[in-house]
């Protein structure tokens, strides 16, 4: 199996690792059984994601996709951040091995889960913005 | 300590020995004849193949006409199992006994035979990764045609009581095959003393090249042909012989089976120091039996981290190892070997196998013990699973110190 240099760079030097103690939204997806858990924290100001951090339990691709996803949404308006797709994450990493594509789905979903949590905390129904929250986590593994 | 390269994945493959390489090289450009040809250039090659066959036979305590060269361990396993199934079927015997933690070359072959109407008993291996002769005896039925049990497990290195299992099989008139790919060169093997009817071995696990192996088949078992189209390997496996690799296998196996106890003593000492040091990592465990274990095998699980991340981090420090995590198996499930021990998925995902041999040094051990704990600490510090483990089990999270 071959990882791109981009993937290895983000694995070896992950960006935005950690927690935000007073986060405005927190999302966690994946499960230990499948071997991937991603947790994303966002800070939101005037509808803009001003800070984002992540913690990931998972393989090299899982760490790299989390890392690059945080870079791609930091400083973005919520509605623009929500446009992030797993395809864009894969492209930004110069590709992923086929068996690892589900990791990129997790990154997209971790971000969406964090944004949903933010809307809920504001008393806003996230469904119109984020769509329906995904079905059981294990289904991601079929990606 | 300065960064260095440490190869600790000898169960995956080994370096070809200089001696084996030197022996093989002339057969590429000087002695390049076809062993089936009648002129001297061909005859030289036929002699070289015969010599290698004798060397392999001697290494196993077998007769020369009981050794068949193949392309490796998986082919040998496939041939032995499918061949015996075919022979069994003719006598109405369609039951096979194996274990839950065999190599996929055995397991997938058995699963294929199940689709063809065979019944397969997969013996459980307990939490230590061992089966007993009693378990085998209890599972033998009137229609059992074959028992196939590995000599040593490829992931956790546990060594099975092969001689006793063979004895039970013979008592009941059942053939006994063993996948000894991880064992040959690491433990003393004598097919006659150990009641083995068929044995698979692979060259690249014992310092010969990849793409060559052998199957020992006891005289009297007329295994069906594997490949049609030529008289090679006594008509059973057609195709011009892989002369250079076969020559290398003969040389490598002769060296590999020499002085095994002395070699193991040194390797075991390093291995035990490695295990002792690694188990100082909080919430880590050794997988598999401690005593009945290959001298160079270490298999630990580290909670809260994922195996592939461990491997990539180790690689960045120059250490080559392997893991039973799903991400490294190419499937979605972690290693079937670790699951067969009863380990939960999340513990199996965090497994690490280090397989050392007599080419490793005490400095290698020191280096691994120096680089691994900080890697674990780093990965745990960014692991939501570790955070959860600490919270729910009231474990002090040392990564925050």
Coordinates of C-alpha atoms in Angstrom, one line a residue:
Chain A
X1 CA 0.0 0.0 0.0
X2 CA 1.2 3.5 -0.8
X3 CA 0.3 6.7 0.9
X4 CA 1.0 10.0 -0.9
X5 CA 3.6 12.4 0.5
X6 CA 0.7 14.7 1.5
X7 CA -0.9 12.0 3.6
X8 CA 2.4 11.2 5.3
X9 CA 3.1 14.9 5.9
X10 CA -0.3 15.3 7.6
X11 CA 0.2 12.1 9.6
X12 CA 3.7 13.1 10.8
X13 CA 2.8 16.7 11.4
X14 CA -1.0 16.8 12.1
X15 CA -2.4 20.3 12.0
X16 CA -4.9 21.6 14.7
X17 CA -4.6 18.6 17.0
X18 CA -6.1 19.0 20.5
X19 CA -9.3 20.1 22.2
X20 CA -11.1 23.4 22.5
X21 CA -12.3 23.7 26.1
X22 CA -15.0 26.2 25.5
X23 CA -15.9 24.9 22.1
X24 CA -19.2 26.0 20.5
X25 CA -19.7 22.7 18.8
X26 CA -18.3 19.2 19.2
X27 CA -18.9 16.2 16.9
X28 CA -17.7 12.7 17.3
X29 CA -18.1 9.9 14.7
X30 CA -16.9 6.4 14.1
X31 CA -16.4 3.7 16.7
X32 CA -13.7 1.7 18.4
X33 CA -14.9 -1.6 16.9
X34 CA -14.2 -0.4 13.4
X35 CA -10.9 1.2 14.5
X36 CA -11.7 4.8 13.7
X37 CA -13.0 7.6 16.0
X38 CA -12.8 11.2 15.1
X39 CA -13.7 14.1 17.4
X40 CA -13.9 17.6 16.1
X41 CA -14.2 20.9 18.1
X42 CA -15.2 24.2 16.6
X43 CA -15.3 27.8 17.8
X44 CA -17.8 29.9 15.9
X45 CA -17.9 33.7 15.8
X46 CA -20.5 35.6 13.6
X47 CA -21.2 32.5 11.6
X48 CA -17.5 31.9 10.9
X49 CA -15.4 29.0 12.2
X50 CA -12.6 30.8 13.9
X51 CA -10.9 27.9 15.4
X52 CA -11.0 24.1 15.0
X53 CA -9.2 21.2 16.7
X54 CA -9.5 17.5 16.4
X55 CA -8.6 14.2 18.1
X56 CA -8.5 11.0 16.1
X57 CA -8.0 7.3 17.0
X58 CA -7.4 5.6 13.7
X59 CA -5.0 4.7 10.9
X60 CA -2.7 7.0 9.1
X61 CA -5.4 8.0 6.6
X62 CA -7.8 8.8 9.4
X63 CA -5.3 11.1 11.1
X64 CA -4.4 12.8 7.8
X65 CA -8.0 13.4 6.6
X66 CA -8.9 14.9 10.0
X67 CA -5.9 17.1 9.9
X68 CA -6.5 18.4 6.4
X69 CA -10.2 18.8 6.9
X70 CA -9.6 21.1 9.9
X71 CA -7.3 23.2 7.6
X72 CA -10.0 23.3 4.9
X73 CA -12.7 24.6 7.2
X74 CA -10.8 27.0 9.5
X75 CA -11.8 30.6 8.8
X76 CA -14.7 29.5 6.6
X77 CA -18.3 30.6 7.0
X78 CA -20.4 27.7 8.4
X79 CA -22.4 27.4 5.1
X80 CA -19.1 27.2 3.1
X81 CA -17.6 24.7 5.5
X82 CA -20.6 22.5 5.1
X83 CA -19.8 22.3 1.4
X84 CA -16.7 20.3 2.2
X85 CA -17.0 16.8 0.7
X86 CA -15.1 13.7 1.2
X87 CA -14.0 13.9 -2.4
X88 CA -12.5 17.3 -1.8
X89 CA -10.6 15.9 1.2
X90 CA -9.2 13.0 -0.9
X91 CA -8.2 15.4 -3.6
X92 CA -6.4 17.7 -1.2
X93 CA -4.4 14.7 0.1
X94 CA -3.4 13.8 -3.5
X95 CA -5.5 10.6 -3.2
X96 CA -6.0 7.8 -0.8
X97 CA -5.7 4.0 -1.3
X98 CA -9.2 2.5 -2.1
X99 CA -9.4 0.7 1.2
X100 CA -9.0 4.0 3.0
X101 CA -11.7 6.1 1.3
X102 CA -14.1 5.5 4.2
X103 CA -11.7 7.6 6.4
X104 CA -12.4 10.6 4.2
X105 CA -16.2 10.1 4.8
X106 CA -15.5 10.1 8.5
X107 CA -13.8 13.5 8.2
X108 CA -16.7 15.0 6.4
X109 CA -19.1 13.6 9.0
X110 CA -17.0 14.7 12.0
X111 CA -17.2 18.2 10.6
X112 CA -20.9 18.0 10.0
X113 CA -21.5 16.5 13.5
X114 CA -19.6 19.5 15.1
X115 CA -21.6 22.0 13.1
X116 CA -24.9 20.3 13.9
X117 CA -23.9 20.4 17.6
X118 CA -23.3 24.1 17.2
X119 CA -26.7 24.7 15.7
X120 CA -28.4 22.6 18.4
X121 CA -26.7 24.6 21.2
X122 CA -28.1 27.8 19.5
X123 CA -31.5 26.2 19.6
X124 CA -31.6 25.9 15.9
X125 CA -32.7 22.7 14.1
X126 CA -29.5 21.7 12.1
X127 CA -31.4 19.5 9.6
X128 CA -32.0 22.3 7.0
X129 CA -28.3 23.2 7.0
X130 CA -26.5 19.9 7.6
X131 CA -29.1 17.4 6.3
X132 CA -30.0 14.3 8.2
X133 CA -27.4 12.9 10.6
X134 CA -26.0 9.8 9.1
X135 CA -27.1 6.3 10.0
X136 CA -25.1 3.9 12.2
X137 CA -21.4 4.5 12.0
X138 CA -20.5 1.1 10.8
X139 CA -22.1 1.8 7.5
X140 CA -19.3 4.2 6.8
X141 CA -17.0 1.3 6.7
X142 CA -18.6 0.0 3.5
X143 CA -17.2 3.1 1.7
Chain B
X1 CA 20.3 7.4 20.6
X2 CA 21.0 8.1 16.9
X3 CA 18.3 7.2 14.4
X4 CA 18.8 3.8 12.9
X5 CA 17.1 1.2 10.8
X6 CA 15.7 -1.7 12.7
X7 CA 14.1 -4.6 10.8
X8 CA 11.7 -6.3 13.2
X9 CA 9.4 -8.0 10.8
X10 CA 11.2 -11.2 10.1
X11 CA 7.9 -13.1 10.2
X12 CA 6.8 -11.2 7.2
X13 CA 10.0 -11.9 5.2
X14 CA 13.7 -12.1 5.8
X15 CA 16.8 -10.9 4.1
X16 CA 18.3 -13.3 1.6
X17 CA 21.6 -14.6 3.1
X18 CA 24.8 -13.8 1.2
X19 CA 25.6 -17.5 1.0
X20 CA 22.2 -18.3 -0.6
X21 CA 22.6 -15.4 -3.0
X22 CA 26.1 -16.4 -4.0
X23 CA 25.0 -19.9 -4.6
X24 CA 22.0 -18.8 -6.8
X25 CA 23.7 -16.2 -8.9
X26 CA 25.6 -18.5 -11.3
X27 CA 22.3 -20.1 -12.2
X28 CA 21.1 -16.8 -13.9
X29 CA 23.9 -16.1 -16.3
X30 CA 26.3 -19.1 -16.5
X31 CA 24.4 -22.2 -15.6
X32 CA 21.2 -21.1 -17.2
X33 CA 20.2 -24.4 -18.7
X34 CA 16.8 -26.1 -18.4
X35 CA 17.1 -29.0 -16.0
X36 CA 15.0 -31.1 -18.5
X37 CA 17.6 -30.7 -21.3
X38 CA 19.9 -33.6 -22.0
X39 CA 23.2 -31.7 -22.6
X40 CA 25.6 -30.9 -19.8
X41 CA 24.4 -27.3 -19.2
X42 CA 20.9 -28.8 -18.5
X43 CA 22.3 -31.7 -16.5
X44 CA 24.3 -29.3 -14.3
X45 CA 21.0 -27.6 -13.4
X46 CA 19.2 -30.9 -12.8
X47 CA 22.0 -31.9 -10.4
X48 CA 21.7 -28.5 -8.6
X49 CA 18.0 -29.0 -8.2
X50 CA 18.6 -32.6 -6.9
X51 CA 21.1 -31.3 -4.4
X52 CA 18.7 -28.7 -3.1
X53 CA 16.0 -31.4 -2.8
X54 CA 18.4 -33.4 -0.7
X55 CA 19.2 -30.4 1.4
X56 CA 15.6 -29.7 2.1
X57 CA 14.9 -33.4 2.8
X58 CA 17.9 -33.5 5.3
X59 CA 16.7 -30.3 7.0
X60 CA 13.3 -32.0 7.7
X61 CA 14.4 -35.6 8.3
X62 CA 12.6 -36.6 5.1
X63 CA 13.5 -38.7 2.1
X64 CA 14.6 -36.9 -1.1
X65 CA 11.6 -38.1 -3.1
X66 CA 9.2 -36.8 -0.5
X67 CA 10.1 -33.1 -1.3
X68 CA 8.2 -31.1 -4.0
X69 CA 9.3 -27.6 -4.8
X70 CA 6.6 -25.0 -5.1
X71 CA 6.3 -21.2 -5.4
X72 CA 5.9 -20.8 -1.7
X73 CA 4.0 -21.6 1.5
X74 CA 0.5 -20.6 0.2
X75 CA 0.9 -22.9 -2.8
X76 CA 2.1 -25.7 -0.6
X77 CA -0.9 -25.3 1.7
X78 CA -3.4 -25.2 -1.1
X79 CA -1.9 -28.2 -2.8
X80 CA -1.8 -30.3 0.4
X81 CA -5.3 -29.4 1.5
X82 CA -7.1 -29.5 -1.8
X83 CA -5.2 -32.7 -2.8
X84 CA -6.2 -34.5 0.4
X85 CA -9.8 -33.3 0.1
X86 CA -9.9 -34.8 -3.4
X87 CA -8.5 -38.1 -2.2
X88 CA -10.8 -38.1 0.8
X89 CA -13.9 -37.4 -1.3
X90 CA -13.2 -40.6 -3.3
X91 CA -13.6 -42.6 -0.1
X92 CA -16.6 -40.6 1.0
X93 CA -14.6 -38.7 3.6
X94 CA -15.5 -35.1 3.5
X95 CA -14.5 -33.8 6.9
X96 CA -11.5 -31.6 7.7
X97 CA -10.2 -30.4 11.0
X98 CA -8.2 -27.2 11.4
X99 CA -7.9 -24.3 13.9
X100 CA -9.5 -20.9 14.0
X101 CA -6.2 -19.1 13.7
X102 CA -4.5 -20.7 10.7
X103 CA -2.9 -18.6 8.0
X104 CA -5.4 -17.5 5.3
X105 CA -3.8 -19.9 2.8
X106 CA -5.2 -22.7 5.0
X107 CA -8.4 -21.0 6.2
X108 CA -9.6 -19.7 2.8
X109 CA -8.8 -23.0 1.2
X110 CA -11.0 -24.7 3.9
X111 CA -13.7 -22.2 3.3
X112 CA -13.6 -22.9 -0.4
X113 CA -13.9 -26.6 0.3
X114 CA -17.0 -25.9 2.5
X115 CA -18.6 -24.4 -0.6
X116 CA -17.9 -27.7 -2.4
X117 CA -19.7 -29.6 0.3
X118 CA -16.9 -30.4 2.8
X119 CA -17.4 -30.0 6.5
X120 CA -14.7 -28.2 8.4
X121 CA -14.2 -28.1 12.1
X122 CA -12.4 -25.0 13.3
X123 CA -10.9 -25.8 16.7
X124 CA -10.8 -22.9 19.2
X125 CA -7.4 -21.9 20.4
X126 CA -8.2 -20.6 23.8
X127 CA -6.9 -17.3 25.2
X128 CA -3.3 -18.4 24.9
X129 CA -3.4 -19.5 21.2
X130 CA -2.8 -23.2 21.8
X131 CA -4.7 -26.3 20.7
X132 CA -4.3 -29.8 22.3
X133 CA -4.0 -33.2 20.9
X134 CA -7.1 -34.1 22.9
X135 CA -9.2 -31.4 21.1
X136 CA -8.1 -32.9 17.8
X137 CA -8.9 -36.5 18.9
X138 CA -12.3 -35.4 20.1
X139 CA -13.0 -33.8 16.8
X140 CA -12.0 -36.7 14.6
X141 CA -14.9 -38.6 13.0
X142 CA -15.2 -41.6 10.7
X143 CA -15.3 -39.3 7.7
X144 CA -12.4 -37.1 8.6
X145 CA -9.9 -37.1 5.8
X146 CA -7.4 -34.5 7.0
X147 CA -6.2 -32.6 10.0
X148 CA -4.3 -29.4 9.1
X149 CA -2.8 -27.4 12.0
X150 CA 0.0 -24.9 11.8
X151 CA 3.3 -25.6 13.6
X152 CA 3.7 -22.0 14.8
X153 CA 1.3 -19.1 14.5
X154 CA 2.4 -16.3 12.2
X155 CA 1.1 -13.5 14.4
X156 CA 1.6 -14.5 18.0
X157 CA 4.2 -17.2 17.5
X158 CA 2.6 -19.9 19.6
X159 CA 3.9 -23.4 19.0
X160 CA 1.4 -26.2 18.8
X161 CA 2.0 -29.8 20.1
X162 CA 2.6 -31.1 16.6
X163 CA 4.1 -34.5 17.5
X164 CA 1.2 -35.3 19.8
X165 CA -1.4 -34.1 17.3
X166 CA 0.3 -36.3 14.6
X167 CA 0.2 -39.3 16.9
X168 CA -3.5 -38.9 17.5
X169 CA -4.1 -38.5 13.7
X170 CA -2.2 -41.7 13.0
X171 CA -4.0 -43.6 15.7
X172 CA -7.2 -42.9 13.9
X173 CA -5.8 -43.3 10.3
X174 CA -6.2 -39.6 9.4
X175 CA -3.6 -37.6 7.4
X176 CA -1.9 -34.8 9.2
X177 CA -0.7 -31.7 7.4
X178 CA 1.1 -28.8 9.1
X179 CA 1.8 -25.3 7.8
X180 CA 5.4 -24.9 9.1
X181 CA 6.2 -21.7 7.3
X182 CA 7.0 -19.8 10.5
X183 CA 8.6 -22.7 12.2
X184 CA 11.2 -24.2 9.9
X185 CA 14.6 -22.7 11.0
X186 CA 13.1 -21.5 14.2
X187 CA 12.4 -24.8 16.0
X188 CA 13.8 -28.3 15.3
X189 CA 11.6 -30.3 13.1
X190 CA 11.8 -33.9 12.1
X191 CA 8.8 -35.1 10.1
X192 CA 9.2 -38.8 11.1
X193 CA 9.6 -38.2 14.8
X194 CA 6.8 -35.6 14.8
X195 CA 4.3 -37.8 12.9
X196 CA 3.9 -35.3 10.1
X197 CA 2.5 -36.5 6.8
X198 CA 2.7 -33.3 4.9
X199 CA 4.5 -30.0 5.7
X200 CA 4.5 -26.6 4.0
X201 CA 7.5 -24.3 4.1
X202 CA 8.4 -21.1 2.4
X203 CA 11.9 -19.9 1.3
X204 CA 11.7 -16.2 2.0
X205 CA 11.0 -16.8 5.7
X206 CA 14.4 -18.5 6.1
X207 CA 16.8 -16.2 4.2
X208 CA 16.0 -17.7 0.7
X209 CA 14.3 -15.6 -2.0
X210 CA 10.6 -15.0 -2.3
X211 CA 8.7 -17.2 -4.8
X212 CA 10.1 -20.5 -3.8
X213 CA 8.9 -23.0 -1.2
X214 CA 8.4 -26.7 -0.7
X215 CA 5.8 -29.3 0.3
X216 CA 6.9 -32.5 2.0
X217 CA 4.6 -35.4 1.3
X218 CA 5.1 -38.7 3.0
X219 CA 5.7 -41.7 0.7
X220 CA 2.4 -43.5 0.3
X221 CA 0.3 -40.4 -0.1
X222 CA -0.4 -40.0 -3.8
X223 CA -1.4 -36.4 -3.9
X224 CA -3.2 -35.4 -7.1
X225 CA -1.3 -33.3 -9.6
X226 CA -1.2 -29.6 -9.0
X227 CA -0.2 -28.4 -12.5
X228 CA -0.4 -30.4 -15.7
X229 CA 1.9 -30.0 -18.6
X230 CA 5.3 -31.4 -17.8
X231 CA 7.3 -34.1 -16.0
X232 CA 8.8 -31.7 -13.4
X233 CA 8.3 -32.6 -9.7
X234 CA 7.6 -36.2 -10.6
X235 CA 4.8 -35.2 -13.0
X236 CA 2.9 -33.5 -10.2
X237 CA 3.8 -29.8 -10.7
X238 CA 4.6 -29.0 -14.2
X239 CA 6.7 -26.0 -15.2
X240 CA 10.4 -25.4 -15.6
X241 CA 12.1 -25.3 -12.2
X242 CA 13.0 -22.0 -10.6
X243 CA 16.6 -23.2 -10.5
X244 CA 18.3 -20.2 -8.9
X245 CA 15.8 -19.9 -6.1
X246 CA 15.6 -23.6 -5.5
X247 CA 19.4 -23.6 -5.1
X248 CA 19.2 -20.7 -2.7
X249 CA 16.5 -22.5 -0.7
X250 CA 18.7 -25.6 -0.4
X251 CA 21.6 -23.5 1.0
X252 CA 19.5 -21.3 3.2
X253 CA 17.5 -24.1 4.8
X254 CA 20.7 -26.0 5.6
X255 CA 22.0 -23.0 7.5
X256 CA 18.6 -22.2 9.1
X257 CA 18.3 -25.6 10.8
X258 CA 21.8 -25.5 12.2
X259 CA 22.3 -24.9 15.9
X260 CA 18.7 -23.8 16.5
X261 CA 18.8 -24.1 20.3
X262 CA 21.9 -21.9 20.6
X263 CA 20.6 -19.3 18.1
X264 CA 17.2 -19.3 20.0
X265 CA 18.8 -18.7 23.3
X266 CA 20.4 -15.4 22.1
X267 CA 17.2 -14.3 20.3
X268 CA 15.0 -15.2 23.2
X269 CA 17.1 -13.1 25.6
X270 CA 16.6 -10.1 23.3
X271 CA 12.9 -10.9 22.9
X272 CA 12.3 -11.2 26.6
X273 CA 14.0 -7.9 27.2
X274 CA 11.8 -6.3 24.5
X275 CA 8.6 -7.8 26.1
X276 CA 9.6 -6.7 29.6
X277 CA 10.3 -3.2 28.4
X278 CA 7.2 -2.8 26.3
X279 CA 4.9 -4.0 29.0
X280 CA 5.9 -1.0 31.0
X281 CA 3.7 1.0 28.7
X282 CA 0.5 1.5 30.7
X283 CA -2.5 -0.6 29.5
X284 CA -0.5 -2.9 27.3
X285 CA -0.6 -6.7 27.2
X286 CA 1.3 -9.5 25.6
X287 CA -0.8 -11.7 23.2
X288 CA -0.4 -15.4 23.1
X289 CA 1.3 -18.0 25.4
X290 CA 4.6 -17.0 26.9
X291 CA 6.3 -20.3 27.0
X292 CA 5.3 -22.2 23.8
X293 CA 6.3 -19.3 21.6
X294 CA 8.8 -18.7 18.8
X295 CA 12.0 -17.2 20.2
X296 CA 11.7 -14.1 18.2
X297 CA 8.0 -13.2 18.4
X298 CA 6.6 -10.3 20.3
X299 CA 2.9 -9.4 20.0
X300 CA 1.5 -6.7 22.2
X301 CA -1.7 -4.8 22.3
X302 CA -1.7 -1.2 23.3
X303 CA -5.0 0.2 24.3
X304 CA -6.3 3.5 22.9
X305 CA -4.1 3.5 19.8
X306 CA -4.5 2.0 16.4
X307 CA -2.0 -0.4 14.9
X308 CA -1.4 1.3 11.6
X309 CA -0.6 4.6 13.2
X310 CA 1.9 2.8 15.4
X311 CA 3.5 1.3 12.4
X312 CA 3.7 4.5 10.4
X313 CA 5.2 6.3 13.4
X314 CA 7.7 3.5 14.0
X315 CA 8.6 3.7 10.3
X316 CA 9.3 7.4 10.6
X317 CA 11.8 6.4 13.3
X318 CA 13.3 3.7 11.1
X319 CA 11.6 0.6 12.7
X320 CA 9.9 -1.9 10.5
X321 CA 7.1 -3.9 12.2
X322 CA 3.6 -5.1 11.6
X323 CA 0.1 -5.1 13.1
X324 CA -3.1 -7.0 13.2
X325 CA -5.2 -3.9 12.9
X326 CA -8.0 -3.9 10.3
X327 CA -6.3 -1.0 8.5
X328 CA -3.2 -3.1 7.8
X329 CA -5.1 -6.3 6.9
X330 CA -6.8 -4.7 3.9
X331 CA -10.2 -5.8 5.4
X332 CA -12.5 -4.1 7.8
X333 CA -11.9 -6.6 10.6
X334 CA -8.8 -6.8 12.7
X335 CA -6.7 -9.9 12.7
X336 CA -8.7 -13.2 12.9
X337 CA -5.8 -14.5 15.0
X338 CA -6.2 -11.9 17.8
X339 CA -10.0 -12.2 17.6
X340 CA -9.7 -16.0 18.0
X341 CA -7.9 -15.4 21.4
X342 CA -11.1 -13.6 22.5
X343 CA -9.7 -10.1 22.3
X344 CA -12.2 -7.3 21.7
X345 CA -12.0 -5.6 18.3
X346 CA -10.6 -2.4 19.8
X347 CA -7.8 -4.2 21.5
X348 CA -7.0 -6.1 18.4
X349 CA -6.8 -2.9 16.4
X350 CA -4.0 -1.7 18.7
X351 CA -1.8 -4.7 18.2
X352 CA 1.9 -4.6 17.3
X353 CA 4.0 -7.6 16.1
X354 CA 7.8 -7.4 16.3
X355 CA 9.6 -10.4 15.0
X356 CA 13.3 -10.5 15.5
X357 CA 16.0 -13.0 14.6
X358 CA 19.7 -13.6 15.1
X359 CA 20.5 -10.7 12.8
X360 CA 19.1 -8.3 15.3
X361 CA 21.2 -6.8 18.1
X362 CA 20.9 -5.7 21.7
X363 CA 21.2 -2.1 20.3
X364 CA 18.1 -2.8 18.2
X365 CA 16.2 -3.7 21.3
X366 CA 17.4 -0.6 23.1
X367 CA 16.3 1.5 20.2
X368 CA 12.8 0.1 20.0
X369 CA 12.4 0.5 23.7
X370 CA 13.5 4.1 23.4
X371 CA 11.3 5.2 20.5
X372 CA 8.1 3.2 21.1
X373 CA 6.8 4.7 24.4
X374 CA 6.9 8.3 23.2
X375 CA 5.1 7.3 20.0
X376 CA 2.4 5.6 22.1
X377 CA 2.2 8.7 24.4
X378 CA 1.8 11.0 21.3
X379 CA -0.9 8.8 19.7
X380 CA -2.8 8.5 22.9
X381 CA -2.7 12.2 23.5
X382 CA -4.6 12.7 20.3
X383 CA -6.9 9.6 20.7
X384 CA -10.5 10.1 21.7
X385 CA -10.6 6.4 22.6
X386 CA -7.8 6.7 25.1
X387 CA -9.5 9.8 26.6
X388 CA -12.7 7.7 27.0
X389 CA -10.9 4.7 28.4
X390 CA -9.2 6.9 31.1
X391 CA -12.5 8.6 31.9
X392 CA -14.7 5.5 32.1
X393 CA -12.2 3.3 33.9
X394 CA -10.7 5.9 36.1
X395 CA -7.2 5.5 34.8
X396 CA -4.8 8.4 35.3
X397 CA -4.2 9.9 31.9
X398 CA -0.4 10.2 31.8
X399 CA -0.5 11.9 28.4
X400 CA -1.7 15.0 30.1
X401 CA 1.3 15.2 32.5

